[in-house]
Coordinates of C-alpha atoms and ligand atoms in Angstrom, one line a residue:
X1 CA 25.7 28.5 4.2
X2 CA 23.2 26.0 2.5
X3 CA 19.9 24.9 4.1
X4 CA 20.0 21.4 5.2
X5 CA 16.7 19.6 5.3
X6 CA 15.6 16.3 6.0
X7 CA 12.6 14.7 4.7
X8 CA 11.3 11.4 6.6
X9 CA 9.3 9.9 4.3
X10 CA 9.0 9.0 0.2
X11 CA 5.7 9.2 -0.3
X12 CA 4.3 11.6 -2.5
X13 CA 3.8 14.6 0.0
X14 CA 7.9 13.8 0.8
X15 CA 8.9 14.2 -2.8
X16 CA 6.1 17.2 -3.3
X17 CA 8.0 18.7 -1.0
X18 CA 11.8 18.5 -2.0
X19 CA 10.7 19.4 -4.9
X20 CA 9.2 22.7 -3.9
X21 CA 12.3 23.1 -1.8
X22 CA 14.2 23.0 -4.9
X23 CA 12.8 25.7 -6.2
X24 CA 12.5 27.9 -3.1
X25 CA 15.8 27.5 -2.4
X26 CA 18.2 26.7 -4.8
X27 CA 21.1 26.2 -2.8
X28 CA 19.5 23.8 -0.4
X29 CA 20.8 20.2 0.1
X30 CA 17.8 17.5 0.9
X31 CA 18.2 14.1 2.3
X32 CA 14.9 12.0 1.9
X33 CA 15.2 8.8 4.4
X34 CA 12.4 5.9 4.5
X35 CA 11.7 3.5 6.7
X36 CA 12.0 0.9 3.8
X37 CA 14.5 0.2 1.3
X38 CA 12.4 1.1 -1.8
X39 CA 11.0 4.5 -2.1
X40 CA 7.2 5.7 -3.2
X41 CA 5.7 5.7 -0.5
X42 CA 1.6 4.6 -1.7
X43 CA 2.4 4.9 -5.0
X44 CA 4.2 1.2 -4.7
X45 CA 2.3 -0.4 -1.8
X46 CA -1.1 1.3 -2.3
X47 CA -2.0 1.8 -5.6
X48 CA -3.4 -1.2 -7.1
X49 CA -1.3 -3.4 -9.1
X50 CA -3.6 -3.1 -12.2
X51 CA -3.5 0.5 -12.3
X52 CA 0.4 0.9 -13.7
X53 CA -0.3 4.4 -15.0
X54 CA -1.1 6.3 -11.7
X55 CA 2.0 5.1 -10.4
X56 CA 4.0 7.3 -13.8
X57 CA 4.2 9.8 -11.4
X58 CA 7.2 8.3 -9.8
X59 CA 9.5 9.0 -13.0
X60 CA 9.0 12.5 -11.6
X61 CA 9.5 11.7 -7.9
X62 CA 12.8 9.7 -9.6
X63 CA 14.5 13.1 -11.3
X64 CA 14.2 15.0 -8.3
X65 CA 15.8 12.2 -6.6
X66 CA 18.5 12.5 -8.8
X67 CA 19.1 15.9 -8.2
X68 CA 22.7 16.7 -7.2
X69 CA 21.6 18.2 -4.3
X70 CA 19.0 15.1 -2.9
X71 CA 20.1 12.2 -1.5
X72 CA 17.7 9.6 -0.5
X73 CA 18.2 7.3 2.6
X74 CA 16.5 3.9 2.3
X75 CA 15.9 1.0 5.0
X76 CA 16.5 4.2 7.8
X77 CA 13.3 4.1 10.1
X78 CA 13.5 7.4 12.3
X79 CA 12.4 6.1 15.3
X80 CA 14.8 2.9 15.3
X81 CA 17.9 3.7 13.0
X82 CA 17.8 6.7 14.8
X83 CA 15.4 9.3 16.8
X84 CA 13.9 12.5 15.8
X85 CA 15.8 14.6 17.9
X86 CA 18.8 13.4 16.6
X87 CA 17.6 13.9 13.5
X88 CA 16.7 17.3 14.1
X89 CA 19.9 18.1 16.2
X90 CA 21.3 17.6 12.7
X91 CA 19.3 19.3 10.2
X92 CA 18.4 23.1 10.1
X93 CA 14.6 21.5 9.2
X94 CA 12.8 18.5 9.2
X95 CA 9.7 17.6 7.4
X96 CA 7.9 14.7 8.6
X97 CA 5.9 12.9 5.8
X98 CA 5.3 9.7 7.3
X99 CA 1.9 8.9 6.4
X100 CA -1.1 6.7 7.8
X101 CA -0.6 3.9 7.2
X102 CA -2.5 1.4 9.8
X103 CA -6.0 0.5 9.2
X104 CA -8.7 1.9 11.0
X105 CA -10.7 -0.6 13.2
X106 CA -14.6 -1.5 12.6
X107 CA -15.5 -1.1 16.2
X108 CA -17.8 -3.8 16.0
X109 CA -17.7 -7.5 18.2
X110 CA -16.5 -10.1 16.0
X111 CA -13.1 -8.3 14.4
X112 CA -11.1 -9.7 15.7
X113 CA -12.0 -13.4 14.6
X114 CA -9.6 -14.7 12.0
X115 CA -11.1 -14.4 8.4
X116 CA -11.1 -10.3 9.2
X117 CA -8.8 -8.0 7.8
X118 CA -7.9 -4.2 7.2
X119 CA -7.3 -2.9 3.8
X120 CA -4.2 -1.7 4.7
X121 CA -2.7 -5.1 5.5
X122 CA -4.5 -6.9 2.8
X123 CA -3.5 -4.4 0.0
X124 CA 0.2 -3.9 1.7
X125 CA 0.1 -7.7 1.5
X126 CA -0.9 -7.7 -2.3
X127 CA 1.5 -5.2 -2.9
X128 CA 4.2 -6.4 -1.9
X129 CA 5.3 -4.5 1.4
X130 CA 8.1 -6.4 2.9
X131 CA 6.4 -5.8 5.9
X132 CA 3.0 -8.1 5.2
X133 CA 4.3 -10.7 2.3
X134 CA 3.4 -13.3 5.1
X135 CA 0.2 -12.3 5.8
X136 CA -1.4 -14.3 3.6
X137 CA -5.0 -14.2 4.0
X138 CA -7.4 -17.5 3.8
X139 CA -9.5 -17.4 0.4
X140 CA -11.1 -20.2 0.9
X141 CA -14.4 -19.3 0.4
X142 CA -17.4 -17.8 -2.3
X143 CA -18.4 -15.1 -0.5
X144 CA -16.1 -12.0 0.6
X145 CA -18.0 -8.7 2.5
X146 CA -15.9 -5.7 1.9
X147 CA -16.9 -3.2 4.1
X148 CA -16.4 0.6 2.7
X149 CA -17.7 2.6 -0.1
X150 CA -14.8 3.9 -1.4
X151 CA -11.7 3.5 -3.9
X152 CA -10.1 1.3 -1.6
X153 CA -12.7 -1.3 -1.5
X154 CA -13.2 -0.6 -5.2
X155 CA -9.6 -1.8 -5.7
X156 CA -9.7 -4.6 -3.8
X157 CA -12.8 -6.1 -4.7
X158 CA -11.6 -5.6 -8.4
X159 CA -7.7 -7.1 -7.4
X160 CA -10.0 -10.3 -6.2
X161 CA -12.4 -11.1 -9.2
X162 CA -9.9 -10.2 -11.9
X163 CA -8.7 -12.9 -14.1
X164 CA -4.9 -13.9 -14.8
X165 CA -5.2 -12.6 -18.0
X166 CA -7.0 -9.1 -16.9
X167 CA -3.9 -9.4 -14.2
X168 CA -1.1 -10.3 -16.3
X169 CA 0.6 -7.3 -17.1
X170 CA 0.6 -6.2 -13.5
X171 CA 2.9 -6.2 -10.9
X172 CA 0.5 -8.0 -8.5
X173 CA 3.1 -10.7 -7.0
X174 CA 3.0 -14.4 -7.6
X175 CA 2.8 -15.4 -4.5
X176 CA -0.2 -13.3 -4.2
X177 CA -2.2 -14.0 -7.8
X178 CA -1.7 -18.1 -7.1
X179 CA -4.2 -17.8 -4.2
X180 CA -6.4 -14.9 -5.0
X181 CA -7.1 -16.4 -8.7
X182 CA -7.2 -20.0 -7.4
X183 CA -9.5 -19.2 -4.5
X184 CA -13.2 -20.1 -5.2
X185 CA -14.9 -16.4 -4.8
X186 CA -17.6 -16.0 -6.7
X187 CA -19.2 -12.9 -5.1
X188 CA -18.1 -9.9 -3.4
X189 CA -19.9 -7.6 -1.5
X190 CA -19.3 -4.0 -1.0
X191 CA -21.1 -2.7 1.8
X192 CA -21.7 1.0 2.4
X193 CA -23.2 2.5 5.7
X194 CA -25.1 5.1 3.7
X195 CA -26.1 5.3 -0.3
X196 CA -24.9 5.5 -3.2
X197 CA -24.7 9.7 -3.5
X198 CA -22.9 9.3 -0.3
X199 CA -20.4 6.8 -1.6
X200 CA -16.5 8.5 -2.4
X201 CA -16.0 6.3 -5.4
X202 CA -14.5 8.4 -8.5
X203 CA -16.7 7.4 -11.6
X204 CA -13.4 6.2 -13.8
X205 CA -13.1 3.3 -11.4
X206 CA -16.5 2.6 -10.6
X207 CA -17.5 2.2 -14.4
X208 CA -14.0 -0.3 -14.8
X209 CA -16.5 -2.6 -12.7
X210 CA -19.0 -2.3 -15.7
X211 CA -16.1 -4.2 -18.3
X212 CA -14.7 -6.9 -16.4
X213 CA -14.0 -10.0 -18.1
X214 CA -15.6 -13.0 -15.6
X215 CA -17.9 -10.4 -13.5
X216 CA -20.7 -8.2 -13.4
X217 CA -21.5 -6.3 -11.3
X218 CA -24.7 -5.8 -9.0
X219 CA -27.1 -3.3 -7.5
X220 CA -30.6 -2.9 -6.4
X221 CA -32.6 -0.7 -8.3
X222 CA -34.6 0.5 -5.2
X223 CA -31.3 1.9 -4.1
X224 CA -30.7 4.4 -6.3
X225 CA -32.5 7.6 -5.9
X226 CA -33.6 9.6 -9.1
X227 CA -31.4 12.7 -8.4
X228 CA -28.9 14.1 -6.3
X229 CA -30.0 16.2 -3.8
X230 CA -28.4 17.9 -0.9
X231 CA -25.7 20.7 -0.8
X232 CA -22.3 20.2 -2.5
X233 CA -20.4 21.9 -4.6
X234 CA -20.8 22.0 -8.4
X235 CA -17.8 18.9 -8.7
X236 CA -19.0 16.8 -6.4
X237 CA -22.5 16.8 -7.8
X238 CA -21.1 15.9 -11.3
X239 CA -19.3 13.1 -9.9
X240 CA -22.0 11.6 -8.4
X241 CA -24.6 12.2 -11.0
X242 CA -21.9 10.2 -13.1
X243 CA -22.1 7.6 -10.2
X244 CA -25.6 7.2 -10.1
X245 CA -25.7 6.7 -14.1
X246 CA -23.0 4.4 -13.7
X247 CA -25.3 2.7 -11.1
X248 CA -28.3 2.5 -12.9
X249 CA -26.4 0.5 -15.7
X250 CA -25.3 -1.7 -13.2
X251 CA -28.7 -2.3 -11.9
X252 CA -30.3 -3.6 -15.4
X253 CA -27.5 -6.4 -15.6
X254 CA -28.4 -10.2 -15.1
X255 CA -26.8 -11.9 -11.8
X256 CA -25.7 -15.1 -14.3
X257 CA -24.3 -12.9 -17.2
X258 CA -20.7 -14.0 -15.8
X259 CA -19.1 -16.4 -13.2
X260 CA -18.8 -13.6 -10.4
X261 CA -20.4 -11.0 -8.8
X262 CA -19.6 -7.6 -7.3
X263 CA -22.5 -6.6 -5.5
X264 CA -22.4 -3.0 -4.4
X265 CA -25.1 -2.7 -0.7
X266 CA -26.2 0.6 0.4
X267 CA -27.6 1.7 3.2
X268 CA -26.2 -1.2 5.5
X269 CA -24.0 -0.6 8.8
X270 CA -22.0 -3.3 9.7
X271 CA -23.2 -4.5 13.4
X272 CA -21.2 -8.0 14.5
X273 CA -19.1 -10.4 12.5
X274 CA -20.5 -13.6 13.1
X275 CA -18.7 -17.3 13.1
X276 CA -17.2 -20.0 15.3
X277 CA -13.4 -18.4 15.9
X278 CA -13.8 -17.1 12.6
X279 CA -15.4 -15.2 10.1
X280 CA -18.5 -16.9 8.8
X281 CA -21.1 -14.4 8.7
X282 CA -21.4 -10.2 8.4
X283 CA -24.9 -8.5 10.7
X284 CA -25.6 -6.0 9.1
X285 CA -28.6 -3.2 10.1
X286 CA -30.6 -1.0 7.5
X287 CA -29.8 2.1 7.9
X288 CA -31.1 5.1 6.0
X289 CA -29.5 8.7 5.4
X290 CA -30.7 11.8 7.7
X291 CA -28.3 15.1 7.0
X292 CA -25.9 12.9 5.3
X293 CA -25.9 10.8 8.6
X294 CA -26.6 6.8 8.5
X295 CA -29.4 6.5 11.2
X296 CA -30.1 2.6 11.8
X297 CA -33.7 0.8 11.2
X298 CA -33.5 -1.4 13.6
X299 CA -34.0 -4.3 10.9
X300 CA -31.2 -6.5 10.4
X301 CA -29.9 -9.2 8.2
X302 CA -26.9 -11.5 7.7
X303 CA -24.6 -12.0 4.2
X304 CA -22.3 -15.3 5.1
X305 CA -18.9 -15.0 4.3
X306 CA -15.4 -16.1 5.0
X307 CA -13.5 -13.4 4.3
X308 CA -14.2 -9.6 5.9
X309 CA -12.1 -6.6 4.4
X310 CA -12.7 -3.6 6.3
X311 CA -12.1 -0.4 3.6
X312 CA -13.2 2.2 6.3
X313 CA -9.9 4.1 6.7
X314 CA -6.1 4.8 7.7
X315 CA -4.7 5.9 10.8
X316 CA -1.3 7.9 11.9
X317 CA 0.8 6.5 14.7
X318 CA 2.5 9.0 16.8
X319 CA 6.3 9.8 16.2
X320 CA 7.8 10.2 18.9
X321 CA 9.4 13.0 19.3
X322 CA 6.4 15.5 18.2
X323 CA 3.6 16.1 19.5
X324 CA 0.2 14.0 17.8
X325 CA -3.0 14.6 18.4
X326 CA -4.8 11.5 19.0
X327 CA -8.4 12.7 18.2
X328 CA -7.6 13.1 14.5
X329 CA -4.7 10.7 14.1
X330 CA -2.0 13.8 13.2
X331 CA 0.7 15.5 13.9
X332 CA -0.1 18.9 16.0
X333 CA 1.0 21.1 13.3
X334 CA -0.6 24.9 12.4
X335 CA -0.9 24.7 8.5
X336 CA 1.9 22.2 8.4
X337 CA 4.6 23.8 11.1
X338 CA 5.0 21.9 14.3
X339 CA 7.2 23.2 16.2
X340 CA 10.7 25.5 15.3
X341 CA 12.5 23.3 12.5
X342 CA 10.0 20.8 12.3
X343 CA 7.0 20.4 9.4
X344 CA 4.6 18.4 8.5
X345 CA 3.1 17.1 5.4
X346 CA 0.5 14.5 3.7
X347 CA -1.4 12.0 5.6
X348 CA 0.4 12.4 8.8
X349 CA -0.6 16.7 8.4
X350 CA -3.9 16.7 7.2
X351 CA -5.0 12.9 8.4
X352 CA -5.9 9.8 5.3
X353 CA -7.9 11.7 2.3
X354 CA -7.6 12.7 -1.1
X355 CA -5.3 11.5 -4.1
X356 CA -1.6 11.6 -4.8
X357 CA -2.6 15.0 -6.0
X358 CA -3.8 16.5 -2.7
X359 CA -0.3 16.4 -1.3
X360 CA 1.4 18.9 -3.6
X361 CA 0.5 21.8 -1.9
X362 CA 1.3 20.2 1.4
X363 CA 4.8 20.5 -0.6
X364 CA 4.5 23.6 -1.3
X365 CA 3.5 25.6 1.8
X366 CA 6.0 23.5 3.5
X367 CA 9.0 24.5 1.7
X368 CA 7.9 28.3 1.7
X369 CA 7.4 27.8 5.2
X370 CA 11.0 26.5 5.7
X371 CA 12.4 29.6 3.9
X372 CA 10.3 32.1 5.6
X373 CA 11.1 30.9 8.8
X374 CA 15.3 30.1 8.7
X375 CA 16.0 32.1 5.6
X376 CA 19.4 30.8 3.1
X377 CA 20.7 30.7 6.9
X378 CA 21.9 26.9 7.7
X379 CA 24.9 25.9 9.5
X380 CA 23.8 22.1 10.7
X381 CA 25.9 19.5 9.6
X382 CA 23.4 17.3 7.8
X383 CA 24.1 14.6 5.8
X384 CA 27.7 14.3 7.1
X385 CA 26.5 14.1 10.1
X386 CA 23.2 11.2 9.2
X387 CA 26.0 9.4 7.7
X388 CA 28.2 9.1 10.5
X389 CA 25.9 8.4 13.1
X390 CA 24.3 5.5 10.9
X391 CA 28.2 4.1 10.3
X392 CA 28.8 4.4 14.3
X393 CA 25.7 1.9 15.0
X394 CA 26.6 -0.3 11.8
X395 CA 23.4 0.5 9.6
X396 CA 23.2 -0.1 6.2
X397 CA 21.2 2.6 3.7
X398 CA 20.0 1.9 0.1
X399 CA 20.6 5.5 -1.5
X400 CA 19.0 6.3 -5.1
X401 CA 21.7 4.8 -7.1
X402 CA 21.3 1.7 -5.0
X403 CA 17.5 1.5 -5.9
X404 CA 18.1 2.2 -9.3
X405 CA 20.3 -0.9 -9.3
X406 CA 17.2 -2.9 -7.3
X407 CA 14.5 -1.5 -9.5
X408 CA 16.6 -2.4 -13.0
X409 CA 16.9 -6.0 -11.4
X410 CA 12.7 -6.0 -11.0
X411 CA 12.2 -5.2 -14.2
X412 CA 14.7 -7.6 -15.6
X413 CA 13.2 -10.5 -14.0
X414 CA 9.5 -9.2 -14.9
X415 CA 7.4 -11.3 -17.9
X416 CA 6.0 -10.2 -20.8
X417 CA 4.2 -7.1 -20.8
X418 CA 4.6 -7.0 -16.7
X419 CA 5.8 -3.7 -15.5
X420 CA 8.5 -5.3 -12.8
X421 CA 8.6 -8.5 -10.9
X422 CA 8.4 -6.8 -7.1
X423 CA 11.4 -8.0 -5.1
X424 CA 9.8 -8.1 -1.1
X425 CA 12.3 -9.2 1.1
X426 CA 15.4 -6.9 2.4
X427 CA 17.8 -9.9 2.3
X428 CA 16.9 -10.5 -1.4
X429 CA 17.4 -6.6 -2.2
X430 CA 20.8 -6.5 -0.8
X431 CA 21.6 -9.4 -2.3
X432 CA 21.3 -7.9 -5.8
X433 CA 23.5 -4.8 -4.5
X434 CA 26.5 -7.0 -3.5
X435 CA 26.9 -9.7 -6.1
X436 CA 26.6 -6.0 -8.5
X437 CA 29.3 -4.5 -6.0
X438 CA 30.9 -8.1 -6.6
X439 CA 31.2 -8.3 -10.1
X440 CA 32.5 -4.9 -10.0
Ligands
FAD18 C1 -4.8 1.5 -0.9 C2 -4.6 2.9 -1.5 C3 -4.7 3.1 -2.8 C4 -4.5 4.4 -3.3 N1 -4.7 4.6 -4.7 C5 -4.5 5.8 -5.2 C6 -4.7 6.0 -6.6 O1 -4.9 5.1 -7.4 N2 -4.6 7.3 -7.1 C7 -4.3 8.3 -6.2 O2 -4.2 9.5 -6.7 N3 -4.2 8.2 -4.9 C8 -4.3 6.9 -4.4 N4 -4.2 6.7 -3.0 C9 -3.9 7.9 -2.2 C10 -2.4 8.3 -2.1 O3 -1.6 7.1 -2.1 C11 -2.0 9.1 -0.9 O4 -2.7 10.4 -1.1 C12 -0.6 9.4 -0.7 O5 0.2 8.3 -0.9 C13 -0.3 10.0 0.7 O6 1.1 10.5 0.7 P1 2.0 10.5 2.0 O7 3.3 10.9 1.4 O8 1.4 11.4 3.0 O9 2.1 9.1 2.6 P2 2.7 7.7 2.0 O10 2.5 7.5 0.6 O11 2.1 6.6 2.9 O12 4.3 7.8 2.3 C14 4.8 7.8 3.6 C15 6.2 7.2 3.6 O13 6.8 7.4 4.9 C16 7.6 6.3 5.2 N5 7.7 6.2 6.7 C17 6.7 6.0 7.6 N6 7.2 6.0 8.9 C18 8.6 6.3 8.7 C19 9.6 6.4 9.7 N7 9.4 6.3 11.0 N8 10.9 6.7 9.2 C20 11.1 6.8 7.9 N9 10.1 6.7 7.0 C21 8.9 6.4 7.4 C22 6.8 5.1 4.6 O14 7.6 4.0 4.5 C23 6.3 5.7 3.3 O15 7.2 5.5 2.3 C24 -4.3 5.5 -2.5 C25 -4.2 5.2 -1.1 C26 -4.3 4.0 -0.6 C27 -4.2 3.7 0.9

């Protein structure tokens, strides 16, 4: 009798996985559900909408969708369409590859005054996420402190000084380009607790700073130490030698070369945001490195602003339904295996680091796991009985054919040279499935 597994999540450790499953077990069936009606995971609400060729990865996530033996279960939120032990009461496994997708707090007064916001919220909103196009975030200002050394805050900070043209063959939405290019930034700060061999930026998108049309970027010289010291392995050192040249070409260009500025801080820990209700102001203290640790000064000073964007991390939220360790923001798992039937992979395993890469051997272990541990012996009903129960309680699904039909319409209505022209709202998705189911 075939496997039948249950993947609750699209992201990329979701697809690693059924793919892995594929091959461990040939005559497995796998149904893939998300919480939203499109699928991807990160790769279409994280990845920044000027960087179209990471997200080529989905044509591969798309064939495996397409497999005969996947289907893929869109709008479905496991938790509210339905719970986990129903799901698992139906499946012979379930992987849970939910993610982390809530921003991580600053834990400093202050951040809670309007004019603050976490990465996760603005980049879903930039993005598109159904869930945050009504965030929209108040621009009105010169002066935006991004708080977070990393490729987050790299993205943003480039998503916000961009100009139409440098962001016209993107994806980034209209409702989202009309404020960010009409807003009168003309310099961003990146602030980063410790310096810059500490910083996780990855050199190919730290040097893009280096070629922007209307910016240059910024650094001070003092900052930047004449080698890298410390112990790391032999990669990381490369990458941050590369950094540090990168830096030191930053730090001999002129503030006026260009209209805006990305100025890249080290060695500053944020300490209060300051402002009447909101945002006006960042405190920061000097801080300098000890054992890789930021130790403070006890010096302080103060960049006005009126935006805050706080790049310091993603958090989990318990499932219910399995058991989450709160100290780490993950699932309880051992290597990936929760409890009897139930996996984990990706963020919601290993907690918010590394690329769309990282995840594949998530995939892997999981699906070798799964084979180990229940054999070729399955026996649950599966997707006969996910269907039912959705059709009992009047819930409506977007399977793959479905979002093929919603992702042909995004990239009908895209302009020139735009990859797709994101469609945000559920209404407006189902709307293109039923006038197609109309016309017949
Ligand atoms: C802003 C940002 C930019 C990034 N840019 C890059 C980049 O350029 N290159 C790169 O290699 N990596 C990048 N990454 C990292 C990469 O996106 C992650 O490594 C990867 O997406 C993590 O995969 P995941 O499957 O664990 O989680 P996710 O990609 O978050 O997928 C989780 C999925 O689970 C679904 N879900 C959540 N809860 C439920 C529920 N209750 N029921 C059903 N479904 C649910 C979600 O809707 C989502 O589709 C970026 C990350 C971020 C945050």
């Amino acid at each position: 009798m075939a496997l039948n597994v249950a993947i609750v999540g699209s992201g990329p450790a979701g697809f690693y996985t059924a793919d892995s499953l594929l091959k461990a077990d040939p005559a497995c069936r796998i149904d893939i559900l998300d919480r939203l009606p499109t699928p991807y995971g990160l790769i279409r609400f994280g990845v920044a909408p000027d960087h179209e060729k990471t997200k080529n990865v989905m044509r591969g996530f798309a064939r495996t969708a397409s497999d005969d033996r996947v289907n893929f279960y869109g709008d479905v939120d496991v938790g509210d369409a339905l719970s986990l032990d129903e799901l698992r009461g139906m499946y012979d496994a379930v992987v849970l590859a939910v993610g982390a997708a809530h921003d991580r707090q600053l834990g400093i007064p202050g951040e809670d005054k309007a004019g603050v916001v976490g990465s996760a919220t603005f980049v879903n909103w930039y993005n598109a996420h159904p869930d945050f196009v009504d965030r929209t975030p108040d621009l009105d200002t010169s002066s935006v402190v991004i708080i977070g050394a990393g490729n987050v805050a790299i993205d943003v900070a480039r998503v916000l000084v961009k100009t139409p043209a440098e962001m016209a063959a993107t994806d980034l939405p209209a409702y989202a380009a009309e404020p960010i290019q009409g807003a009168p930034i003309s310099d961003v700060y990146m602030v980063a607790r410790r310096g810059p061999v500490e910083a996780k930026f990855t050199n190919v998108e730290l040097r893009e700073m280096g070629h922007l049309e209307n910016c240059v970027p910024q650094v001070a010289a003092a900052d930047l130490p004449d080698e890298v010291t410390g112990e790391m392995s032999p990669r990381d050192r490369r990458v941050r030698e590369k950094n540090l040249e990168t830096l030191r070409t930053f730090a001999a260009r002129e503030a006026d070369e260009k209209p805006k500025r990305v100025h890249f801080v080290f060695f500053a820990s944020p300490v209060e945001v300051l402002g009447d209700g909101r945002a006006e102001a960042v405190r920061f203290e000097r801080t300098r490195v000890e054992n890789g640790r930021a130790v403070g000064t006890g010096e302080h000073f103060e960049i006005p602003c009126g935006l805050v964007v706080a790049a310091v991390g993603y958090l989990s939220m318990p499932v219910d339904g399995a058991p989450f360790d709160h100290r780490y923001g993950v699932v309880v798992n051992d290597a990936g295996r929760v409890a009897p039937g139930l996996y984990a992979v990706g963020w919601i395993k290993r907690g918010p680091t590394g690329v769309i890469g990282t995840n594949k051997p998530d995939g892997r272990d999981a699906a070798q796991q799964i084979v180990d541990d229940l054999g070729s012996g399955g026996g649950m009903p599966g997707r006969d009985g996910l269907e039912s129960l959705l059709r009992s309680r009047g819930r409506r699904w977007v399977d793959f054919e479905d979002w093929r039909r919603i992702e042909d319409a995004e990239i009908a209505a895209a302009s020139d040279g735009a990859p797709r022209k994101k469609l945000y709202r559920r209404e407006d998705m189902y709307a293109v499935l039923d006038q197609q189911r109309a016309a017949g």
